[in-house]
Amino acid sequence: MKRRKTQSQEEILKVLKDSNSALNHDMLQANLSSKMDRATIYRILNRFSDDGIVHKIIGDDGKQYFALCLNCDKEKKKHTHNHFHFKCLKCGKVECLKNEIDVSLPNGYTSESFNGLISGYCSDCS
C-alpha cells in the first residue's frame, strides 16, 4: 500500500537530511519550524524506520536516536547497517561509524538487528 506524504513527514525528513548526526526526539523537535506533538513525531519516525528510510540507534541514555539509512533496502524494508555508532559524552552527538563489522554467530542463529554503541569524545571535543 502506498503511503500518503504529509507536510509533517517532509519537514522531519528535511531536518534529518540537514543533520550531520543522528537525532533523538528532543533534538528533532527543537529543529522543526512548525509545532508538532510528540506522538506525531514518534509515529512518523517509526514509520520511516519501518519503511527503511531511517534506522534506530538505542543510546546509552535509553533514548532512541534516528539516522538516515544510506545502504538499506527500501524495497524489502530491510535495514543493513552493520556498523557501530559513536556517542560523544561531551556534546551528545551520535553518528554512524563507516567501518562495517562482521559478527560470527553460532550455527543455526540468524541476526535480525544489531545495535552497537561506543561512547567517548568526538574529534571536536577531544
mmCIF file of C-alpha atoms in Angstrom:
data_model
loop_
_atom_site.group_PDB
_atom_site.id
_atom_site.type_symbol
_atom_site.label_atom_id
_atom_site.label_comp_id
_atom_site.label_asym_id
_atom_site.label_seq_id
_atom_site.Cartn_x
_atom_site.Cartn_y
_atom_site.Cartn_z
ATOM 1 C CA MET A 1 0.000 0.000 0.000
ATOM 2 C CA LYS A 2 1.376 3.394 -0.976
ATOM 3 C CA ARG A 3 1.622 5.861 1.897
ATOM 4 C CA ARG A 4 0.471 9.434 1.624
ATOM 5 C CA LYS A 5 3.204 12.036 2.115
ATOM 6 C CA THR A 6 2.371 14.784 4.556
ATOM 7 C CA GLN A 7 3.937 18.156 5.236
ATOM 8 C CA SER A 8 4.969 16.900 8.701
ATOM 9 C CA GLN A 9 6.810 13.944 7.171
ATOM 10 C CA GLU A 10 8.559 16.204 4.674
ATOM 11 C CA GLU A 11 9.655 18.586 7.427
ATOM 12 C CA ILE A 12 11.025 15.788 9.644
ATOM 13 C CA LEU A 13 12.834 14.249 6.680
ATOM 14 C CA LYS A 14 14.417 17.626 5.835
ATOM 15 C CA VAL A 15 15.697 18.053 9.414
ATOM 16 C CA LEU A 16 17.216 14.557 9.314
ATOM 17 C CA LYS A 17 18.824 15.210 5.923
ATOM 18 C CA ASP A 18 20.270 18.537 7.101
ATOM 19 C CA SER A 19 21.782 16.979 10.231
ATOM 20 C CA ASN A 20 25.279 15.529 10.289
ATOM 21 C CA SER A 21 24.383 13.165 13.138
ATOM 22 C CA ALA A 22 21.559 11.010 14.443
ATOM 23 C CA LEU A 23 18.855 12.891 16.334
ATOM 24 C CA ASN A 24 16.665 11.958 19.262
ATOM 25 C CA HIS A 25 13.111 13.221 19.632
ATOM 26 C CA ASP A 26 14.036 16.353 21.608
ATOM 27 C CA MET A 27 16.802 17.326 19.164
ATOM 28 C CA LEU A 28 14.486 16.816 16.221
ATOM 29 C CA GLN A 29 11.637 18.776 17.796
ATOM 30 C CA ALA A 30 13.993 21.696 18.530
ATOM 31 C CA ASN A 31 14.865 21.907 14.810
ATOM 32 C CA LEU A 32 11.319 21.779 13.424
ATOM 33 C CA SER A 33 9.928 25.047 12.116
ATOM 34 C CA SER A 34 6.327 24.067 12.885
ATOM 35 C CA LYS A 35 4.889 22.802 16.138
ATOM 36 C CA MET A 36 4.177 19.054 16.200
ATOM 37 C CA ASP A 37 3.069 16.947 19.118
ATOM 38 C CA ARG A 38 5.329 14.176 20.413
ATOM 39 C CA ALA A 39 3.031 11.377 19.262
ATOM 40 C CA THR A 40 3.048 12.627 15.661
ATOM 41 C CA ILE A 41 6.837 12.836 15.611
ATOM 42 C CA TYR A 42 7.244 9.320 17.051
ATOM 43 C CA ARG A 43 4.648 7.919 14.657
ATOM 44 C CA ILE A 44 6.458 9.442 11.661
ATOM 45 C CA LEU A 45 9.899 8.287 12.863
ATOM 46 C CA ASN A 46 8.661 4.738 13.454
ATOM 47 C CA ARG A 47 7.006 4.698 10.021
ATOM 48 C CA PHE A 48 10.271 5.917 8.468
ATOM 49 C CA SER A 49 12.057 3.093 10.292
ATOM 50 C CA ASP A 50 9.523 0.510 9.094
ATOM 51 C CA ASP A 51 9.897 1.838 5.532
ATOM 52 C CA GLY A 52 13.716 1.659 5.578
ATOM 53 C CA ILE A 53 14.235 5.438 5.460
ATOM 54 C CA VAL A 54 15.877 5.735 8.895
ATOM 55 C CA HIS A 55 17.379 3.341 11.395
ATOM 56 C CA LYS A 56 17.085 3.470 15.166
ATOM 57 C CA ILE A 57 20.024 3.681 17.500
ATOM 58 C CA ILE A 58 19.447 2.997 21.180
ATOM 59 C CA GLY A 59 21.700 5.331 23.135
ATOM 60 C CA ASP A 60 23.378 4.553 26.439
ATOM 61 C CA ASP A 61 20.894 7.028 27.919
ATOM 62 C CA GLY A 62 17.984 4.812 26.812
ATOM 63 C CA LYS A 63 16.827 7.343 24.210
ATOM 64 C CA GLN A 64 16.157 6.404 20.609
ATOM 65 C CA TYR A 65 18.207 8.237 18.002
ATOM 66 C CA PHE A 66 17.326 8.199 14.319
ATOM 67 C CA ALA A 67 19.736 8.383 11.373
ATOM 68 C CA LEU A 68 19.024 8.306 7.666
ATOM 69 C CA CYS A 69 19.617 4.932 6.036
ATOM 70 C CA LEU A 70 22.229 5.028 3.331
ATOM 71 C CA ASN A 71 22.553 1.352 2.368
ATOM 72 C CA CYS A 72 19.199 -0.057 3.483
ATOM 73 C CA ASP A 73 16.929 -1.917 1.074
ATOM 74 C CA LYS A 74 13.807 0.246 0.925
ATOM 75 C CA GLU A 75 12.003 -2.244 -1.339
ATOM 76 C CA LYS A 76 12.372 -5.089 1.151
ATOM 77 C CA LYS A 77 12.201 -2.702 4.128
ATOM 78 C CA LYS A 78 15.391 -4.279 5.459
ATOM 79 C CA HIS A 79 17.974 -2.377 7.451
ATOM 80 C CA THR A 80 21.547 -3.284 6.628
ATOM 81 C CA HIS A 81 23.545 -1.118 8.941
ATOM 82 C CA ASN A 82 26.146 -3.467 10.362
ATOM 83 C CA HIS A 83 28.254 -0.725 11.847
ATOM 84 C CA PHE A 84 28.871 0.794 15.241
ATOM 85 C CA HIS A 85 27.573 4.152 16.333
ATOM 86 C CA PHE A 86 29.536 6.681 18.364
ATOM 87 C CA LYS A 87 28.108 8.980 21.043
ATOM 88 C CA CYS A 88 30.173 11.898 22.331
ATOM 89 C CA LEU A 89 29.974 12.210 26.097
ATOM 90 C CA LYS A 90 30.559 15.970 25.935
ATOM 91 C CA CYS A 91 28.413 17.332 23.069
ATOM 92 C CA GLY A 92 25.964 14.399 22.829
ATOM 93 C CA LYS A 93 26.378 13.945 19.071
ATOM 94 C CA VAL A 94 25.534 10.430 17.835
ATOM 95 C CA GLU A 95 26.946 9.382 14.489
ATOM 96 C CA CYS A 96 27.324 6.292 12.353
ATOM 97 C CA LEU A 97 30.874 4.961 12.033
ATOM 98 C CA LYS A 98 31.650 3.896 8.487
ATOM 99 C CA ASN A 99 33.592 0.710 9.230
ATOM 100 C CA GLU A 100 31.352 -2.326 8.833
ATOM 101 C CA ILE A 101 31.685 -5.222 11.240
ATOM 102 C CA ASP A 102 31.183 -8.923 10.861
ATOM 103 C CA VAL A 103 29.728 -10.751 13.838
ATOM 104 C CA SER A 104 30.090 -14.521 13.776
ATOM 105 C CA LEU A 105 27.071 -16.233 15.273
ATOM 106 C CA PRO A 106 26.876 -19.911 16.236
ATOM 107 C CA ASN A 107 25.410 -22.301 13.661
ATOM 108 C CA GLY A 108 21.635 -22.067 13.500
ATOM 109 C CA TYR A 109 21.496 -18.445 14.694
ATOM 110 C CA THR A 110 20.229 -15.659 12.422
ATOM 111 C CA SER A 111 20.521 -11.998 13.284
ATOM 112 C CA GLU A 112 17.668 -9.601 12.645
ATOM 113 C CA SER A 113 19.144 -6.423 14.068
ATOM 114 C CA PHE A 114 22.298 -5.030 15.574
ATOM 115 C CA ASN A 115 22.807 -2.091 17.910
ATOM 116 C CA GLY A 116 26.390 -1.243 18.773
ATOM 117 C CA LEU A 117 27.288 1.994 20.536
ATOM 118 C CA ILE A 118 30.690 3.315 21.506
ATOM 119 C CA SER A 119 30.856 6.247 23.936
ATOM 120 C CA GLY A 120 33.752 8.647 24.190
ATOM 121 C CA TYR A 121 34.787 12.053 22.902
ATOM 122 C CA CYS A 122 34.415 13.116 19.266
ATOM 123 C CA SER A 123 37.201 14.860 17.359
ATOM 124 C CA ASP A 124 35.651 18.271 18.090
ATOM 125 C CA CYS A 125 35.510 17.649 21.866
ATOM 126 C CA SER A 126 38.750 15.664 22.413
#
